[in-house]
Coordinates of C-alpha atoms in Angstrom, one line a residue:
X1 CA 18.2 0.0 50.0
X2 CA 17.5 -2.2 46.4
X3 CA 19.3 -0.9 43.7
X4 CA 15.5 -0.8 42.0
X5 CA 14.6 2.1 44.3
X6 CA 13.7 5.3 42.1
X7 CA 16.2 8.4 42.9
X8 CA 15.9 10.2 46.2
X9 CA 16.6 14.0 45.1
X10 CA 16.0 16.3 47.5
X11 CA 14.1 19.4 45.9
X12 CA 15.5 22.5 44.4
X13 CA 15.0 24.4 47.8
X14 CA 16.5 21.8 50.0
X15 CA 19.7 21.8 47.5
X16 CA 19.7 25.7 47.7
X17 CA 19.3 25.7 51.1
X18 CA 22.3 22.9 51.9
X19 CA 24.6 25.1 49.2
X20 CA 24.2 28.2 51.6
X21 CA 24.8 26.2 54.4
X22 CA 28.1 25.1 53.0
X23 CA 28.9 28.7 52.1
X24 CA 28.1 29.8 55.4
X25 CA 30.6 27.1 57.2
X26 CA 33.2 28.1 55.1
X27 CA 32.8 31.7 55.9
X28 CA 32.5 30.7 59.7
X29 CA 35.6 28.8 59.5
X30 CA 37.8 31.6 57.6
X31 CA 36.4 34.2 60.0
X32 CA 37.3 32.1 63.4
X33 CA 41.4 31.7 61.7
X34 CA 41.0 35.4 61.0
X35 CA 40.7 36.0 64.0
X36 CA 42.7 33.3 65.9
X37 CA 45.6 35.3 63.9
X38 CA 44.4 38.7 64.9
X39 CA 44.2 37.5 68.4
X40 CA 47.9 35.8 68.4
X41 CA 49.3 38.9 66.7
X42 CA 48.3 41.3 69.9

């Protein structure tokens, strides 16, 4: 890519869309060591 290439944003719905994405992982994520502990604790 040339440094004289005009920005590449994505649009206001792709952004919003990739931010609840990420929110969603992390969720995932916490949820699986939730229960990973709830699990080991039985």
């Amino acid at each position: 890519m040339l440094w004289s290439d005009p920005e590449n944003e994505p649009p206001e719905e792709l952004r919003n869309t990739q931010a609840m994405l990420r929110r969603l992982g992390v969720l995932m994520a916490l949820a699986m060591v939730l229960a990973m502990l709830v699990i080991g604790v039985r």
